[in-house]
Amino acid sequence: MHWLEACSKSHPDCCSSTMAGEPPWYPTRLLDVGEHGQKTGGGEKIRLVTTASERPRGGYTTLSHCWGTSQPLRLLTGTMASFQQSINLAALPQTFRDAIEVTRRIGIRYLWIDSLCIIQDDDGNTDWLREAAMMHKVYSRSFCTISATASQDCNDGIFRTRTAPVVPEDPVPFDTQHITCDVAESQFWDDNVSNAHINTRGWVFQERLLSPRTIHFGEQQVFWECRGLDAAESFPAGWPRDPSYQFKDRLPNELDAARQHRGPEWEVFWYSRWGHVVYEYSRTDLTVPSDKLVALGGVANTFAAANGDQYVAGMWRRHLAVEILWLASRDRSGAQVAVRPPQYRAPSWSWASIDGEV
């Protein structure tokens, strides 16, 4: 709660989506999880609300998770009416129930979960395509994202049983006075957050990048990531080397600035940042390879709002002559590891036409 309170009060970059007099924005549907203090008992119920007809009061949280091989309870055309009446918590996988508990504990009433807020079986995937086009808003306008970082699938849950000390201590003696020194394991953040299974997933890449705040529930401790601070239970005041900066580059805030300072120097900024995004995204995995472009569409929409350029098959029209000079990565032996999918996905000159790192 300390991180949330400090961020919402003193990090203007993290609050930019709800500042400047902008009216609140909500996804098409949200889960009403009830008031803070309610227990997540077996007979308890939540419900689905359509925000156009039932305006939410306050903010909402979003969940980042891996479905895994399990098939969680889903919103279907035939279950819409019953979900709007009630959803029994006992029917939900553990990760969903834990996300509801976290949402309530931080004083938020509404939660967005993909499989429960997007219709999964309508003809032509109409609802899914419409909602996917708004994914940049779903995550960038949420109060915070709850990440099931240590979970492999939706039944793993978010919380972990831990033994103290959570993080091994490495005492370093100093023969000095009035000096305090914190020593952090250099790979600890990468091992527990950046390289966690969930953060190798293509859809989660943009969820993490666009969210103003993310609470990572790791295997050993809880991590905090926002546009102004990276922290953990072992380093509550902030991680020593700001480990997520290279990943996030403070992207949303810098793009906000770019909207107001158009010019040659910003052109270089836009396209160099996009190249970094494509490189990182190409290293992730997708369960459905045909999602290659749509799973990055939210980030592309954010860039388009800043640079005013036309998005073409994963590239930008004004910079196309340079962007087609991409190269598929090779392994240490020099062998080509990227493959072209059997079904057409993008023109051959686009990085999105192959499966593999570029």
CSV table of C-alpha atoms in Angstrom, one decimal:
chain,number,residue,atom,x,y,z
A,1,MET,CA,0.0,0.0,0.0
A,2,HIS,CA,2.9,2.4,0.7
A,3,TRP,CA,4.1,2.2,-2.9
A,4,LEU,CA,0.6,2.8,-4.3
A,5,GLU,CA,0.0,5.8,-2.0
A,6,ALA,CA,3.4,7.3,-2.7
A,7,CYS,CA,3.0,6.8,-6.5
A,8,SER,CA,-0.5,8.2,-6.7
A,9,LYS,CA,0.4,11.3,-4.7
A,10,SER,CA,3.9,12.1,-5.9
A,11,HIS,CA,4.5,10.5,-9.4
A,12,PRO,CA,2.9,12.8,-12.0
A,13,ASP,CA,4.2,10.6,-14.8
A,14,CYS,CA,2.2,7.6,-13.5
A,15,CYS,CA,-0.9,9.7,-13.2
A,16,SER,CA,-0.8,11.3,-16.6
A,17,SER,CA,-3.6,9.2,-18.0
A,18,THR,CA,-6.0,10.5,-15.4
A,19,MET,CA,-4.8,14.1,-15.2
A,20,ALA,CA,-5.2,17.3,-17.4
A,21,GLY,CA,-9.0,17.2,-16.9
A,22,GLU,CA,-9.5,14.0,-19.0
A,23,PRO,CA,-12.7,12.2,-18.2
A,24,PRO,CA,-12.4,8.7,-16.8
A,25,TRP,CA,-12.3,6.0,-19.4
A,26,TYR,CA,-13.4,2.4,-18.8
A,27,PRO,CA,-13.3,-0.9,-20.8
A,28,THR,CA,-16.5,-2.2,-22.2
A,29,ARG,CA,-16.9,-4.6,-19.3
A,30,LEU,CA,-15.5,-4.9,-15.8
A,31,LEU,CA,-15.9,-7.2,-12.8
A,32,ASP,CA,-17.6,-5.7,-9.8
A,33,VAL,CA,-15.7,-7.4,-7.0
A,34,GLY,CA,-17.4,-5.6,-4.1
A,35,GLU,CA,-16.2,-3.4,-1.4
A,36,HIS,CA,-12.9,-3.6,0.6
A,37,GLY,CA,-13.2,-5.9,3.5
A,38,GLN,CA,-15.3,-8.6,1.8
A,39,LYS,CA,-14.0,-12.1,2.2
A,40,THR,CA,-13.4,-14.4,-0.8
A,41,GLY,CA,-15.3,-17.3,0.7
A,42,GLY,CA,-16.5,-20.3,-1.3
A,43,GLY,CA,-20.1,-19.1,-1.6
A,44,GLU,CA,-19.4,-15.5,-2.4
A,45,LYS,CA,-20.3,-14.0,-5.7
A,46,ILE,CA,-19.1,-11.1,-8.0
A,47,ARG,CA,-20.7,-9.9,-11.2
A,48,LEU,CA,-20.0,-8.5,-14.6
A,49,VAL,CA,-21.0,-4.9,-15.4
A,50,THR,CA,-21.3,-3.2,-18.8
A,51,THR,CA,-19.8,0.2,-18.2
A,52,ALA,CA,-21.9,2.0,-20.8
A,53,SER,CA,-25.1,1.3,-18.8
A,54,GLU,CA,-23.7,1.1,-15.3
A,55,ARG,CA,-21.0,3.7,-14.8
A,56,PRO,CA,-18.3,2.5,-12.4
A,57,ARG,CA,-17.3,4.6,-9.4
A,58,GLY,CA,-13.6,5.0,-9.1
A,59,GLY,CA,-10.7,3.2,-10.9
A,60,TYR,CA,-10.1,-0.4,-11.9
A,61,THR,CA,-7.2,-2.9,-11.8
A,62,THR,CA,-6.1,-5.2,-14.6
A,63,LEU,CA,-4.7,-8.8,-14.3
A,64,SER,CA,-1.6,-10.1,-16.2
A,65,HIS,CA,-1.5,-13.9,-16.1
A,66,CYS,CA,-0.7,-17.0,-18.1
A,67,TRP,CA,-3.6,-19.2,-19.1
A,68,GLY,CA,-1.3,-22.2,-19.4
A,69,THR,CA,-2.9,-25.5,-20.5
A,70,SER,CA,-6.0,-25.0,-18.3
A,71,GLN,CA,-9.2,-23.6,-19.7
A,72,PRO,CA,-10.5,-21.1,-17.1
A,73,LEU,CA,-14.1,-20.0,-16.8
A,74,ARG,CA,-14.8,-17.8,-19.8
A,75,LEU,CA,-17.4,-15.2,-20.9
A,76,LEU,CA,-19.5,-16.8,-23.6
A,77,THR,CA,-22.4,-15.5,-25.6
A,78,GLY,CA,-24.7,-17.8,-23.6
A,79,THR,CA,-23.3,-16.9,-20.2
A,80,MET,CA,-23.4,-13.1,-20.5
A,81,ALA,CA,-26.8,-12.7,-18.8
A,82,SER,CA,-25.9,-15.0,-15.9
A,83,PHE,CA,-22.5,-13.3,-15.4
A,84,GLN,CA,-24.3,-10.0,-15.1
A,85,GLN,CA,-26.3,-11.4,-12.3
A,86,SER,CA,-23.5,-13.2,-10.5
A,87,ILE,CA,-20.3,-15.3,-10.8
A,88,ASN,CA,-19.6,-17.7,-8.1
A,89,LEU,CA,-16.0,-17.3,-6.8
A,90,ALA,CA,-15.7,-21.1,-6.3
A,91,ALA,CA,-16.0,-21.5,-10.1
A,92,LEU,CA,-12.9,-19.3,-10.7
A,93,PRO,CA,-9.3,-20.5,-10.9
A,94,GLN,CA,-7.1,-19.6,-8.0
A,95,THR,CA,-5.2,-16.8,-9.8
A,96,PHE,CA,-8.5,-15.0,-10.5
A,97,ARG,CA,-9.6,-15.3,-6.9
A,98,ASP,CA,-6.3,-14.0,-5.6
A,99,ALA,CA,-6.5,-11.0,-8.0
A,100,ILE,CA,-9.9,-10.2,-6.6
A,101,GLU,CA,-8.5,-10.3,-3.1
A,102,VAL,CA,-5.6,-7.9,-4.1
A,103,THR,CA,-8.1,-5.6,-5.8
A,104,ARG,CA,-10.2,-5.3,-2.7
A,105,ARG,CA,-7.2,-4.9,-0.3
A,106,ILE,CA,-6.0,-1.9,-2.2
A,107,GLY,CA,-9.4,-0.3,-2.1
A,108,ILE,CA,-10.5,-0.8,-5.7
A,109,ARG,CA,-13.9,-2.1,-6.6
A,110,TYR,CA,-13.4,-3.1,-10.3
A,111,LEU,CA,-11.2,-5.6,-12.0
A,112,TRP,CA,-10.5,-6.4,-15.7
A,113,ILE,CA,-9.6,-10.0,-16.7
A,114,ASP,CA,-9.4,-10.9,-20.4
A,115,SER,CA,-11.3,-14.2,-20.4
A,116,LEU,CA,-14.2,-12.8,-18.2
A,117,CYS,CA,-14.5,-9.4,-19.8
A,118,ILE,CA,-14.2,-10.3,-23.5
A,119,ILE,CA,-16.7,-12.6,-25.2
A,120,GLN,CA,-14.7,-15.7,-26.3
A,121,ASP,CA,-17.1,-17.4,-28.7
A,122,ASP,CA,-18.9,-14.8,-30.8
A,123,ASP,CA,-19.1,-15.3,-34.6
A,124,GLY,CA,-16.0,-13.9,-36.4
A,125,ASN,CA,-14.4,-12.9,-33.1
A,126,THR,CA,-16.1,-9.6,-33.4
A,127,ASP,CA,-16.0,-8.7,-29.7
A,128,TRP,CA,-12.4,-9.9,-29.3
A,129,LEU,CA,-11.2,-7.8,-32.3
A,130,ARG,CA,-13.0,-4.7,-31.0
A,131,GLU,CA,-11.6,-5.1,-27.5
A,132,ALA,CA,-8.1,-5.9,-28.7
A,133,ALA,CA,-8.1,-2.6,-30.6
A,134,MET,CA,-8.6,-0.8,-27.3
A,135,MET,CA,-6.0,-2.8,-25.3
A,136,HIS,CA,-3.7,0.2,-25.1
A,137,LYS,CA,-6.4,2.0,-23.1
A,138,VAL,CA,-7.4,-0.9,-21.0
A,139,TYR,CA,-3.9,-1.2,-19.5
A,140,SER,CA,-2.7,2.5,-19.7
A,141,ARG,CA,-5.9,3.7,-18.0
A,142,SER,CA,-6.0,1.1,-15.2
A,143,PHE,CA,-5.0,2.2,-11.7
A,144,CYS,CA,-2.5,-0.7,-11.6
A,145,THR,CA,-1.8,-4.1,-13.0
A,146,ILE,CA,-1.6,-7.2,-10.8
A,147,SER,CA,0.9,-9.5,-12.3
A,148,ALA,CA,0.9,-13.2,-11.4
A,149,THR,CA,4.6,-13.2,-12.1
A,150,ALA,CA,5.5,-16.5,-10.4
A,151,SER,CA,2.5,-18.5,-11.8
A,152,GLN,CA,2.7,-20.8,-14.8
A,153,ASP,CA,-1.1,-21.0,-15.4
A,154,CYS,CA,-4.3,-19.7,-14.0
A,155,ASN,CA,-4.6,-22.4,-11.3
A,156,ASP,CA,-1.2,-21.6,-9.7
A,157,GLY,CA,-2.5,-18.6,-7.8
A,158,ILE,CA,-0.7,-15.3,-7.0
A,159,PHE,CA,0.3,-15.7,-3.4
A,160,ARG,CA,3.2,-17.9,-2.2
A,161,THR,CA,4.1,-19.4,1.1
A,162,ARG,CA,7.5,-18.0,2.1
A,163,THR,CA,10.2,-18.6,4.7
A,164,ALA,CA,12.3,-15.9,6.2
A,165,PRO,CA,14.7,-14.5,5.2
A,166,VAL,CA,13.0,-14.0,1.9
A,167,VAL,CA,16.2,-12.9,0.2
A,168,PRO,CA,19.6,-14.3,1.3
A,169,GLU,CA,21.7,-11.6,2.9
A,170,ASP,CA,25.3,-10.9,1.8
A,171,PRO,CA,26.9,-8.8,4.6
A,172,VAL,CA,29.7,-6.6,3.5
A,173,PRO,CA,31.7,-5.1,6.4
A,174,PHE,CA,32.9,-1.5,6.1
A,175,ASP,CA,35.3,0.1,8.5
A,176,THR,CA,33.5,3.5,8.3
A,177,GLN,CA,31.2,5.6,10.3
A,178,HIS,CA,27.8,7.1,9.4
A,179,ILE,CA,27.7,5.3,6.0
A,180,THR,CA,24.9,3.0,5.0
A,181,CYS,CA,25.4,0.6,2.1
A,182,ASP,CA,22.9,-1.7,0.5
A,183,VAL,CA,24.2,-4.5,-1.6
A,184,ALA,CA,21.9,-6.1,-4.2
A,185,GLU,CA,22.4,-9.3,-6.2
A,186,SER,CA,22.8,-7.9,-9.7
A,187,GLN,CA,20.6,-10.5,-11.4
A,188,PHE,CA,17.9,-10.8,-8.8
A,189,TRP,CA,15.4,-8.4,-10.5
A,190,ASP,CA,16.0,-10.0,-13.9
A,191,ASP,CA,15.7,-13.6,-12.6
A,192,ASN,CA,12.5,-12.9,-10.7
A,193,VAL,CA,10.8,-10.2,-12.9
A,194,SER,CA,12.2,-9.6,-16.3
A,195,ASN,CA,12.9,-13.2,-17.1
A,196,ALA,CA,9.9,-14.7,-15.3
A,197,HIS,CA,7.9,-17.0,-17.6
A,198,ILE,CA,5.0,-14.5,-17.7
A,199,ASN,CA,7.2,-11.8,-19.0
A,200,THR,CA,8.3,-13.9,-22.0
A,201,ARG,CA,4.8,-13.9,-23.3
A,202,GLY,CA,3.9,-11.6,-26.2
A,203,TRP,CA,0.6,-10.3,-24.9
A,204,VAL,CA,2.1,-9.6,-21.5
A,205,PHE,CA,4.9,-7.5,-23.1
A,206,GLN,CA,2.5,-4.7,-24.0
A,207,GLU,CA,0.5,-5.1,-20.8
A,208,ARG,CA,3.6,-4.4,-18.8
A,209,LEU,CA,4.9,-1.7,-21.0
A,210,LEU,CA,1.6,0.3,-21.0
A,211,SER,CA,0.6,-0.1,-17.4
A,212,PRO,CA,1.3,3.0,-15.2
A,213,ARG,CA,1.9,0.7,-12.2
A,214,THR,CA,2.5,-3.0,-11.9
A,215,ILE,CA,2.6,-5.2,-8.7
A,216,HIS,CA,4.6,-8.3,-9.5
A,217,PHE,CA,3.9,-11.2,-7.2
A,218,GLY,CA,7.1,-13.2,-7.5
A,219,GLU,CA,8.2,-16.5,-6.0
A,220,GLN,CA,10.2,-15.0,-3.2
A,221,GLN,CA,8.8,-11.5,-2.7
A,222,VAL,CA,6.6,-8.7,-4.1
A,223,PHE,CA,8.1,-6.3,-6.6
A,224,TRP,CA,6.9,-2.8,-7.6
A,225,GLU,CA,7.3,-1.3,-11.0
A,226,CYS,CA,6.0,2.1,-12.1
A,227,ARG,CA,7.3,5.0,-14.3
A,228,GLY,CA,9.0,6.6,-11.3
A,229,LEU,CA,10.3,3.7,-9.1
A,230,ASP,CA,11.4,0.1,-9.2
A,231,ALA,CA,11.3,-1.5,-5.7
A,232,ALA,CA,10.9,-4.8,-3.8
A,233,GLU,CA,10.3,-5.9,-0.3
A,234,SER,CA,14.0,-6.2,0.2
A,235,PHE,CA,14.5,-2.7,-1.2
A,236,PRO,CA,11.3,-0.8,-0.4
A,237,ALA,CA,12.7,2.6,-1.0
A,238,GLY,CA,13.9,1.6,-4.5
A,239,TRP,CA,16.0,-0.9,-6.3
A,240,PRO,CA,19.6,0.4,-6.5
A,241,ARG,CA,20.0,0.4,-10.3
A,242,ASP,CA,16.5,1.1,-11.7
A,243,PRO,CA,16.4,-2.2,-13.5
A,244,SER,CA,13.3,-1.8,-15.6
A,245,TYR,CA,14.4,1.6,-17.1
A,246,GLN,CA,16.0,-0.1,-20.2
A,247,PHE,CA,12.8,-2.1,-20.8
A,248,LYS,CA,10.3,0.7,-20.3
A,249,ASP,CA,12.4,3.8,-21.3
A,250,ARG,CA,9.7,5.7,-19.5
A,251,LEU,CA,7.9,5.2,-22.8
A,252,PRO,CA,4.4,6.6,-22.3
A,253,ASN,CA,5.6,9.8,-20.6
A,254,GLU,CA,8.2,10.5,-23.2
A,255,LEU,CA,5.7,10.0,-26.0
A,256,ASP,CA,3.4,12.5,-24.2
A,257,ALA,CA,6.2,15.0,-24.5
A,258,ALA,CA,6.8,14.1,-28.1
A,259,ARG,CA,3.2,15.0,-29.0
A,260,GLN,CA,4.0,18.6,-28.0
A,261,HIS,CA,7.5,18.9,-29.4
A,262,ARG,CA,7.3,17.7,-33.0
A,263,GLY,CA,10.5,18.1,-35.0
A,264,PRO,CA,13.5,16.3,-36.4
A,265,GLU,CA,15.0,15.4,-33.0
A,266,TRP,CA,11.7,13.8,-32.0
A,267,GLU,CA,11.5,11.9,-35.3
A,268,VAL,CA,14.8,10.2,-34.3
A,269,PHE,CA,13.4,9.5,-30.8
A,270,TRP,CA,10.2,7.9,-32.1
A,271,TYR,CA,11.7,5.5,-34.5
A,272,SER,CA,14.7,4.6,-32.3
A,273,ARG,CA,12.3,3.8,-29.5
A,274,TRP,CA,10.1,1.7,-31.9
A,275,GLY,CA,13.2,-0.3,-33.0
A,276,HIS,CA,13.9,-1.1,-29.3
A,277,VAL,CA,10.3,-2.2,-28.8
A,278,VAL,CA,10.3,-4.5,-31.8
A,279,TYR,CA,13.6,-6.0,-30.7
A,280,GLU,CA,12.3,-6.8,-27.2
A,281,TYR,CA,8.9,-8.0,-28.5
A,282,SER,CA,10.5,-10.3,-31.1
A,283,ARG,CA,12.1,-12.2,-28.2
A,284,THR,CA,8.7,-13.1,-26.7
A,285,ASP,CA,6.5,-16.1,-27.4
A,286,LEU,CA,2.9,-16.3,-28.6
A,287,THR,CA,0.6,-19.3,-28.2
A,288,VAL,CA,-1.3,-18.2,-31.3
A,289,PRO,CA,1.3,-17.0,-33.9
A,290,SER,CA,-1.3,-15.1,-35.9
A,291,ASP,CA,-1.5,-12.7,-33.0
A,292,LYS,CA,1.9,-11.3,-33.9
A,293,LEU,CA,0.7,-7.9,-34.9
A,294,VAL,CA,-2.4,-7.6,-32.9
A,295,ALA,CA,-0.6,-8.3,-29.6
A,296,LEU,CA,1.6,-5.3,-30.2
A,297,GLY,CA,-1.3,-3.1,-31.5
A,298,GLY,CA,-1.8,-1.3,-28.2
A,299,VAL,CA,1.8,-0.1,-28.2
A,300,ALA,CA,1.5,0.9,-31.9
A,301,ASN,CA,-1.6,2.9,-31.1
A,302,THR,CA,0.3,4.8,-28.4
A,303,PHE,CA,3.1,5.6,-30.9
A,304,ALA,CA,0.7,6.6,-33.6
A,305,ALA,CA,-0.9,9.2,-31.3
A,306,ALA,CA,2.5,10.7,-30.7
A,307,ASN,CA,4.1,10.6,-34.2
A,308,GLY,CA,1.1,11.1,-36.4
A,309,ASP,CA,2.5,8.5,-38.8
A,310,GLN,CA,0.7,5.6,-40.5
A,311,TYR,CA,1.3,2.1,-39.1
A,312,VAL,CA,2.0,-0.4,-41.9
A,313,ALA,CA,2.6,-4.1,-41.1
A,314,GLY,CA,4.6,-3.4,-37.9
A,315,MET,CA,6.5,-0.4,-39.4
A,316,TRP,CA,6.0,3.3,-40.0
A,317,ARG,CA,5.3,4.8,-43.4
A,318,ARG,CA,7.5,7.8,-43.2
A,319,HIS,CA,10.5,5.7,-42.0
A,320,LEU,CA,9.8,2.6,-44.1
A,321,ALA,CA,13.0,2.9,-46.2
A,322,VAL,CA,15.0,2.5,-43.0
A,323,GLU,CA,12.8,0.1,-41.1
A,324,ILE,CA,12.9,-2.6,-43.8
A,325,LEU,CA,16.6,-3.0,-43.0
A,326,TRP,CA,15.9,-5.5,-40.3
A,327,LEU,CA,17.8,-8.8,-39.9
A,328,ALA,CA,16.8,-12.1,-38.3
A,329,SER,CA,19.0,-13.1,-35.5
A,330,ARG,CA,21.2,-16.2,-35.6
A,331,ASP,CA,22.4,-18.6,-32.9
A,332,ARG,CA,26.0,-18.8,-31.8
A,333,SER,CA,26.9,-21.2,-34.6
A,334,GLY,CA,25.6,-18.7,-37.2
A,335,ALA,CA,22.6,-20.8,-38.1
A,336,GLN,CA,19.3,-19.1,-38.9
A,337,VAL,CA,16.8,-19.7,-36.1
A,338,ALA,CA,13.8,-17.7,-37.3
A,339,VAL,CA,11.2,-19.4,-39.4
A,340,ARG,CA,8.4,-18.1,-41.7
A,341,PRO,CA,4.9,-19.4,-40.7
A,342,PRO,CA,3.0,-21.5,-43.2
A,343,GLN,CA,0.1,-19.0,-43.2
A,344,TYR,CA,0.5,-15.4,-44.5
A,345,ARG,CA,0.7,-12.9,-41.7
A,346,ALA,CA,2.6,-9.9,-43.1
A,347,PRO,CA,4.6,-8.9,-46.2
A,348,SER,CA,8.0,-10.6,-46.5
A,349,TRP,CA,9.7,-7.2,-46.0
A,350,SER,CA,8.2,-6.9,-42.5
A,351,TRP,CA,9.8,-8.3,-39.3
A,352,ALA,CA,6.3,-9.5,-38.4
A,353,SER,CA,6.4,-12.1,-41.3
A,354,ILE,CA,8.7,-14.4,-39.3
A,355,ASP,CA,8.7,-16.2,-36.0
A,356,GLY,CA,12.0,-15.4,-34.2
A,357,GLU,CA,14.2,-12.7,-32.8
A,358,VAL,CA,15.1,-9.8,-35.0
